[in-house]
Amino acid sequence: MKDLVVFGGLSHPELLTAVCNRLGIPEGKTKLCKFSNNETSVEIQESVREQDVYIIQSGCGTVNDNLFQLLIMINACKVASAKRITAVLPHFPYSRQPDIPYQPSSGAPLPKLPPATPRGGLASGQVTPNTSTTEDVSKQLMKQLTKVSLQEKQVDQDGKPAYRQWIARSGTLVADLLTCAGVDHIITMEMHDPQFQGFFDCPVDNLVSLPLMIKYIRHEIPNYQDCVIVSPDAGGAKRATSIAEKLRMDFALVHKERRRSSSSSSKKRDLMLVGDVRGRDICIVDDIVDTSYTITRAARILRENGARKIYALVCHAILSGGAVRNIEDSCIDQLIVSNTIPQNDHLQNSTKIKVYDVAPIFSEAIRRTHFGESVSMLFDPQFEII
């Protein structure tokens, strides 16, 4: 392809090779390393003047190093007069951190005060019949305020300042860093929080993994139409129902119900299954698995309710800490994940993990973007990728 160059960072060289092979072009030549003081060194070893440049770097591993390496590569291509620079981030870094200053659900609603007692026609110091009522309400309000402050974050016990802690706005910061580095376009997949797309001043294509998941279910899961698609939480219900509708499968939901303990003011999260899974094979669908806590708890609830074989189909598999061991010890029979994040180490330590390839969808997105074609077909769950 003319005027097209695809580079890759150190986060996922296998995906770079797979994408370039499908596009029929050689990999862009770079020299990426670190100086003796651990600073990042980037050298672009071919001309990118008036070229359409794509840089593949996934937000995994040493996330901060990989992110900064991507920023330097973007800026290096910008300074070298690249015509357009597109950052391809299969897994977008920091996409799970909310871009809000605090969590409003942590506190309870405050009661409304009654209207002020009329004072007209009363002498100074005269007590009205409603004075005691007003004082009682004031005391109730103070108790409620104290209760709310304790429910939010008990920072006093941890030795921290006794005020509401503000969460850093990482989403906006990452977007600003990429824009300032010189990126013209972003291609990513399954952002955990879709609102991130609005943080950029450049176009963002947030690809979906539904076509790949549907293809895997059709070809790899026996008698898939008799299975039940399950979302492990309410947040993924839309994704799961979309797959269930396209494949004409039944749908169920594992719902987290918050119940207040009778002995304390703390809230407990109980899992509740909505739907019938008894005697059925199950396919749990989610966007990301990190500690595996959510997905393994959902699998246990499903097994307790009579589910037979349990598949779990996930886009981004971070599998940090002891997640792989948790999967091995869980009720999940097979965990199917994509290679937006390298899975070589996980495959060596697990007999349950299988991988489906996202290179076809990213290479097609790059090809269509390069030639100015529409990428809307890639968002269609029925899109067949060869």
Coordinates of C-alpha atoms in Angstrom, one line a residue:
M1 CA 0.0 0.0 0.0
K2 CA 1.3 3.4 -1.0
D3 CA 2.2 6.0 1.6
L4 CA 1.3 3.7 4.5
V5 CA 3.6 3.0 7.4
V6 CA 2.8 0.9 10.5
F7 CA 5.0 1.1 13.5
G8 CA 4.7 -0.7 16.9
G9 CA 5.9 -0.1 20.4
L10 CA 7.3 -2.7 22.7
S11 CA 4.0 -3.6 24.4
H12 CA 2.7 -6.0 21.7
P13 CA 5.1 -6.9 18.9
E14 CA 3.1 -10.0 17.9
L15 CA 0.0 -8.0 17.1
L16 CA 2.1 -5.6 15.0
T17 CA 3.5 -8.5 13.0
A18 CA 0.0 -10.0 12.5
V19 CA -1.5 -6.7 11.3
C20 CA 1.3 -6.0 8.9
N21 CA 1.1 -9.5 7.4
R22 CA -2.6 -9.1 6.8
L23 CA -2.0 -5.7 5.2
G24 CA 0.8 -7.1 3.1
I25 CA 3.3 -4.5 4.1
P26 CA 6.6 -4.6 6.1
E27 CA 6.8 -3.5 9.7
G28 CA 8.0 0.1 10.2
K29 CA 11.7 0.3 11.2
T30 CA 12.3 1.7 14.7
K31 CA 14.9 1.4 17.5
L32 CA 13.2 1.4 20.9
C33 CA 15.3 1.1 24.1
K34 CA 16.1 2.9 27.3
F35 CA 19.1 5.0 28.3
S36 CA 21.2 4.0 31.3
N37 CA 19.2 6.4 33.5
N38 CA 16.0 4.5 32.4
E39 CA 14.7 7.3 30.1
T40 CA 12.9 6.2 27.0
S41 CA 14.8 6.3 23.7
V42 CA 13.0 6.3 20.3
E43 CA 14.5 6.3 16.9
I44 CA 12.4 6.3 13.7
Q45 CA 14.7 4.6 11.2
E46 CA 12.8 5.4 7.9
S47 CA 11.3 8.4 6.3
V48 CA 7.7 9.3 7.2
R49 CA 7.5 12.6 5.3
E50 CA 3.9 12.9 3.9
Q51 CA 3.2 9.3 5.0
D52 CA 0.0 8.0 6.7
V53 CA 1.5 6.6 9.9
Y54 CA -0.1 4.1 12.3
I55 CA 1.5 3.3 15.7
I56 CA 0.3 0.2 17.5
Q57 CA 0.8 0.3 21.3
S58 CA -1.4 -1.5 23.8
G59 CA -2.0 -0.2 27.4
C60 CA -0.7 -3.2 29.2
G61 CA 2.4 -4.4 31.0
T62 CA 4.4 -1.5 32.3
V63 CA 1.5 0.9 31.3
N64 CA 3.2 4.2 32.1
D65 CA 6.4 3.3 30.2
N66 CA 4.4 2.1 27.2
L67 CA 2.2 5.2 27.2
F68 CA 5.1 7.6 27.3
Q69 CA 6.9 5.6 24.6
L70 CA 3.8 6.0 22.4
L71 CA 3.8 9.8 23.1
I72 CA 7.4 10.1 22.0
M73 CA 6.9 8.0 18.9
I74 CA 3.9 10.2 17.9
N75 CA 5.9 13.3 18.5
A76 CA 8.9 12.0 16.6
C77 CA 6.7 11.2 13.5
K78 CA 5.1 14.7 13.8
V79 CA 8.4 16.4 13.8
A80 CA 9.5 14.2 10.8
S81 CA 6.6 15.7 8.8
A82 CA 4.2 12.8 8.7
K83 CA 1.0 13.6 6.9
R84 CA -1.3 11.9 9.4
I85 CA -0.6 10.0 12.7
T86 CA -3.0 7.4 14.0
A87 CA -2.5 5.8 17.4
V88 CA -3.8 2.3 17.5
L89 CA -4.4 1.3 21.1
P90 CA -6.1 -2.2 21.3
H91 CA -6.5 -1.8 25.0
F92 CA -6.8 1.9 26.0
P93 CA -4.8 2.8 29.1
Y94 CA -6.5 4.5 32.1
S95 CA -9.9 3.8 30.6
R96 CA -11.3 2.3 33.8
Q97 CA -10.6 5.4 35.9
P98 CA -13.7 7.6 36.2
D99 CA -13.3 11.2 35.1
I100 CA -15.5 12.6 37.9
P101 CA -14.3 14.3 41.1
Y102 CA -16.1 12.0 43.5
Q103 CA -18.6 9.2 43.7
P104 CA -22.0 10.7 44.5
S105 CA -23.5 7.3 45.5
S106 CA -21.4 7.0 48.6
G107 CA -23.5 9.3 50.7
A108 CA -27.2 9.2 51.6
P109 CA -29.7 11.9 50.6
L110 CA -30.2 14.7 53.1
P111 CA -33.6 15.3 54.6
K112 CA -35.4 18.5 53.7
L113 CA -35.9 21.1 56.4
P114 CA -39.4 22.3 57.1
P115 CA -40.2 25.9 56.1
A116 CA -38.9 28.6 58.5
T117 CA -41.3 29.5 61.3
P118 CA -42.9 32.9 60.7
R119 CA -41.7 35.6 63.0
G120 CA -44.1 38.4 62.3
G121 CA -45.8 40.0 65.3
L122 CA -43.6 38.2 67.9
A123 CA -41.8 40.1 70.6
S124 CA -38.0 39.7 71.1
G125 CA -37.2 36.4 72.8
Q126 CA -40.7 35.1 72.5
V127 CA -40.8 31.3 72.0
T128 CA -43.1 29.9 69.3
P129 CA -44.8 26.5 69.6
N130 CA -42.7 25.1 66.7
T131 CA -39.3 26.0 68.3
S132 CA -38.8 22.5 69.9
T133 CA -39.8 20.9 66.5
T134 CA -37.2 23.0 64.7
E135 CA -34.5 22.1 67.2
D136 CA -35.4 18.4 66.8
V137 CA -35.1 18.6 63.0
S138 CA -31.8 20.4 63.4
K139 CA -30.5 17.6 65.6
Q140 CA -31.7 15.0 63.1
L141 CA -30.0 16.9 60.3
M142 CA -26.7 17.0 62.2
K143 CA -26.9 13.3 62.8
Q144 CA -27.6 12.7 59.1
L145 CA -24.6 14.8 58.1
T146 CA -22.4 12.9 60.5
K147 CA -23.7 9.6 59.2
V148 CA -23.0 10.7 55.6
S149 CA -19.5 11.8 56.3
L150 CA -18.7 8.5 57.9
Q151 CA -20.2 6.6 55.0
E152 CA -18.2 8.5 52.3
K153 CA -14.6 7.8 53.4
Q154 CA -13.4 7.5 57.0
V155 CA -10.2 9.2 56.3
D156 CA -9.6 10.2 59.9
Q157 CA -8.9 6.6 60.9
D158 CA -6.3 6.3 58.1
G159 CA -4.5 9.5 59.3
K160 CA -5.6 11.4 56.2
P161 CA -7.2 14.9 56.1
A162 CA -10.9 14.8 57.0
Y163 CA -12.3 16.0 53.8
R164 CA -13.7 14.4 50.7
Q165 CA -11.0 13.0 48.5
W166 CA -11.0 14.1 44.9
I167 CA -10.1 11.6 42.2
A168 CA -7.6 12.7 39.6
R169 CA -9.1 13.2 36.1
S170 CA -6.9 10.7 34.3
G171 CA -9.1 10.3 31.2
T172 CA -8.9 14.0 30.2
L173 CA -5.1 14.1 31.0
V174 CA -4.3 11.0 28.8
A175 CA -6.4 12.5 26.0
D176 CA -4.6 15.9 26.3
L177 CA -1.2 14.2 26.3
L178 CA -1.9 12.3 23.1
T179 CA -3.3 15.4 21.4
C180 CA -0.4 17.5 22.5
A181 CA 2.1 14.9 21.2
G182 CA 0.5 15.3 17.8
V183 CA -1.9 12.5 17.2
D184 CA -4.6 13.0 14.5
H185 CA -6.7 10.0 15.0
I186 CA -7.3 7.2 17.6
I187 CA -8.3 3.6 17.0
T188 CA -9.1 1.5 20.0
M189 CA -11.4 -1.3 21.1
E190 CA -14.0 -1.7 23.8
M191 CA -13.2 1.3 26.0
H192 CA -14.4 0.4 29.5
D193 CA -16.0 3.9 29.7
P194 CA -17.3 5.1 26.3
Q195 CA -17.3 8.7 27.6
F196 CA -13.6 8.8 27.0
Q197 CA -14.3 9.4 23.3
G198 CA -15.6 12.8 24.2
F199 CA -12.3 13.9 25.8
F200 CA -10.4 14.1 22.5
D201 CA -10.2 16.9 20.0
C202 CA -9.5 14.4 17.2
P203 CA -11.7 11.5 15.8
V204 CA -11.9 8.3 17.9
D205 CA -13.0 4.9 16.5
N206 CA -13.9 2.7 19.5
L207 CA -14.2 -0.7 17.7
V208 CA -16.3 -3.5 19.2
S209 CA -15.4 -7.1 19.7
L210 CA -18.9 -8.4 19.0
P211 CA -18.3 -9.7 15.5
L212 CA -15.3 -11.7 16.8
M213 CA -17.2 -13.0 19.8
I214 CA -20.2 -14.0 17.6
K215 CA -17.9 -15.7 15.1
Y216 CA -16.2 -17.7 17.9
I217 CA -19.6 -18.7 19.5
R218 CA -20.9 -19.9 16.1
H219 CA -17.9 -22.0 15.2
E220 CA -16.4 -23.1 18.5
I221 CA -19.2 -23.7 21.0
P222 CA -21.2 -26.9 20.3
N223 CA -25.0 -26.4 20.0
Y224 CA -24.5 -22.7 20.8
Q225 CA -28.2 -21.9 20.2
D226 CA -29.1 -24.0 23.3
C227 CA -26.7 -21.9 25.5
V228 CA -27.7 -18.9 27.6
I229 CA -25.8 -15.6 27.2
V230 CA -25.1 -14.1 30.6
S231 CA -23.9 -10.7 31.7
P232 CA -21.9 -10.8 35.0
D233 CA -23.2 -7.3 35.9
A234 CA -25.7 -4.7 34.9
G235 CA -23.1 -2.7 33.1
G236 CA -22.5 -5.3 30.4
A237 CA -26.2 -6.1 29.8
K238 CA -26.3 -4.2 26.6
R239 CA -23.4 -6.1 25.1
A240 CA -24.7 -9.4 26.2
T241 CA -28.3 -8.8 24.9
S242 CA -26.9 -7.7 21.6
I243 CA -25.1 -11.0 21.1
A244 CA -28.2 -12.9 22.3
E245 CA -30.5 -11.2 19.9
K246 CA -28.1 -11.7 16.9
L247 CA -27.7 -15.4 17.7
R248 CA -31.3 -15.9 18.9
M249 CA -30.1 -17.2 22.2
D250 CA -31.6 -16.8 25.7
F251 CA -30.3 -14.1 28.1
A252 CA -29.7 -14.0 31.8
L253 CA -28.2 -11.4 34.2
V254 CA -26.2 -11.6 37.4
H255 CA -27.3 -8.6 39.4
K256 CA -25.5 -7.1 42.3
E257 CA -28.0 -6.2 44.9
R258 CA -26.8 -3.8 47.7
R259 CA -28.4 -4.7 51.1
R260 CA -27.8 -2.8 54.3
S261 CA -26.7 -5.0 57.2
S262 CA -29.1 -5.0 60.1
S263 CA -26.2 -5.0 62.6
S264 CA -24.3 -2.1 61.1
S265 CA -24.6 0.7 58.6
S266 CA -22.4 -1.0 56.0
K267 CA -23.8 -2.3 52.7
K268 CA -23.3 -5.8 51.5
R269 CA -23.4 -6.8 47.9
D270 CA -25.4 -10.0 47.2
L271 CA -25.5 -11.6 43.8
M272 CA -28.9 -12.4 42.3
L273 CA -29.5 -14.3 39.1
V274 CA -32.2 -13.0 36.8
G275 CA -33.1 -15.8 34.4
D276 CA -33.3 -19.6 34.2
V277 CA -30.0 -21.5 33.6
R278 CA -30.8 -24.9 35.0
G279 CA -29.5 -27.7 32.8
R280 CA -28.1 -25.2 30.2
D281 CA -24.7 -24.4 29.0
I282 CA -23.6 -20.8 29.7
C283 CA -21.6 -18.2 27.9
I284 CA -20.6 -15.3 30.1
V285 CA -19.8 -12.1 28.1
D286 CA -17.8 -9.2 29.5
D287 CA -15.4 -6.5 28.3
I288 CA -12.5 -7.0 30.7
V289 CA -11.2 -9.4 33.3
D290 CA -8.5 -8.2 35.6
T291 CA -8.6 -9.8 39.1
S292 CA -11.3 -12.2 37.8
Y293 CA -13.3 -11.6 41.0
T294 CA -16.5 -10.5 39.2
I295 CA -16.5 -13.3 36.6
T296 CA -15.6 -16.1 39.0
R297 CA -18.3 -15.1 41.5
A298 CA -20.8 -15.0 38.6
A299 CA -19.8 -18.5 37.5
R300 CA -20.2 -19.8 41.0
I301 CA -23.8 -18.4 41.2
L302 CA -24.6 -19.9 37.8
R303 CA -23.3 -23.3 38.9
E304 CA -25.3 -23.2 42.1
N305 CA -28.4 -22.5 40.0
G306 CA -27.9 -25.7 37.9
A307 CA -25.7 -24.5 35.0
R308 CA -23.8 -27.2 33.1
K309 CA -20.7 -26.1 31.1
I310 CA -19.6 -22.5 31.7
Y311 CA -17.8 -20.5 29.0
A312 CA -16.5 -17.0 29.6
L313 CA -15.9 -14.7 26.6
V314 CA -13.9 -11.6 27.3
C315 CA -12.3 -8.9 25.2
H316 CA -9.4 -7.6 27.4
A317 CA -7.7 -10.1 29.6
I318 CA -5.4 -8.3 32.0
L319 CA -5.4 -11.2 34.6
S320 CA -3.3 -9.5 37.2
G321 CA -2.0 -11.0 40.4
G322 CA -3.5 -14.4 41.1
A323 CA -6.2 -14.1 38.5
V324 CA -5.0 -17.1 36.4
R325 CA -5.0 -19.3 39.5
N326 CA -8.5 -18.1 40.4
I327 CA -9.7 -19.0 36.9
E328 CA -8.1 -22.5 37.2
D329 CA -9.8 -23.0 40.6
S330 CA -13.2 -21.6 39.5
C331 CA -16.3 -23.1 38.0
I332 CA -15.4 -21.7 34.6
D333 CA -14.7 -24.5 32.1
Q334 CA -13.2 -22.3 29.4
L335 CA -12.1 -18.7 29.3
I336 CA -11.9 -17.2 25.8
V337 CA -10.1 -13.9 25.5
S338 CA -8.7 -11.7 22.8
N339 CA -5.1 -10.8 22.1
T340 CA -5.5 -7.0 22.6
I341 CA -3.1 -7.8 25.5
P342 CA -0.3 -10.4 25.0
Q343 CA -1.4 -13.8 26.4
N344 CA 1.7 -15.9 26.1
D345 CA 2.5 -16.1 29.8
H346 CA -1.2 -16.7 30.7
L347 CA -1.4 -19.6 28.2
Q348 CA 1.6 -21.3 29.7
N349 CA 0.0 -21.2 33.2
S350 CA -3.5 -22.2 32.3
T351 CA -5.3 -25.1 30.7
K352 CA -8.6 -23.2 30.4
I353 CA -7.6 -20.1 28.5
K354 CA -8.1 -19.8 24.7
V355 CA -7.4 -16.8 22.5
Y356 CA -9.2 -15.3 19.5
D357 CA -7.3 -12.9 17.2
V358 CA -8.2 -9.2 16.9
A359 CA -5.6 -8.6 14.1
P360 CA -8.3 -9.0 11.3
I361 CA -10.5 -6.2 12.7
F362 CA -7.6 -3.8 13.4
S363 CA -6.0 -4.4 10.0
E364 CA -9.3 -3.8 8.3
A365 CA -9.8 -0.6 10.3
I366 CA -6.4 0.6 9.2
R367 CA -7.0 -0.3 5.6
R368 CA -10.4 1.5 5.5
T369 CA -9.1 4.6 7.3
H370 CA -6.1 4.8 4.9
F371 CA -8.2 4.7 1.8
G372 CA -10.9 7.0 3.3
E373 CA -13.6 4.3 3.4
S374 CA -16.3 4.0 6.0
V375 CA -15.6 1.9 9.1
S376 CA -19.2 1.7 10.2
M377 CA -19.4 -2.0 9.0
L378 CA -16.9 -2.9 11.7
F379 CA -19.5 -2.0 14.3
D380 CA -22.1 -4.3 12.9
P381 CA -22.3 -7.5 15.0
Q382 CA -23.1 -9.4 11.8
F383 CA -20.0 -8.3 10.0
E384 CA -18.1 -11.4 8.8
I385 CA -14.3 -11.1 9.1
I386 CA -12.3 -13.5 6.9

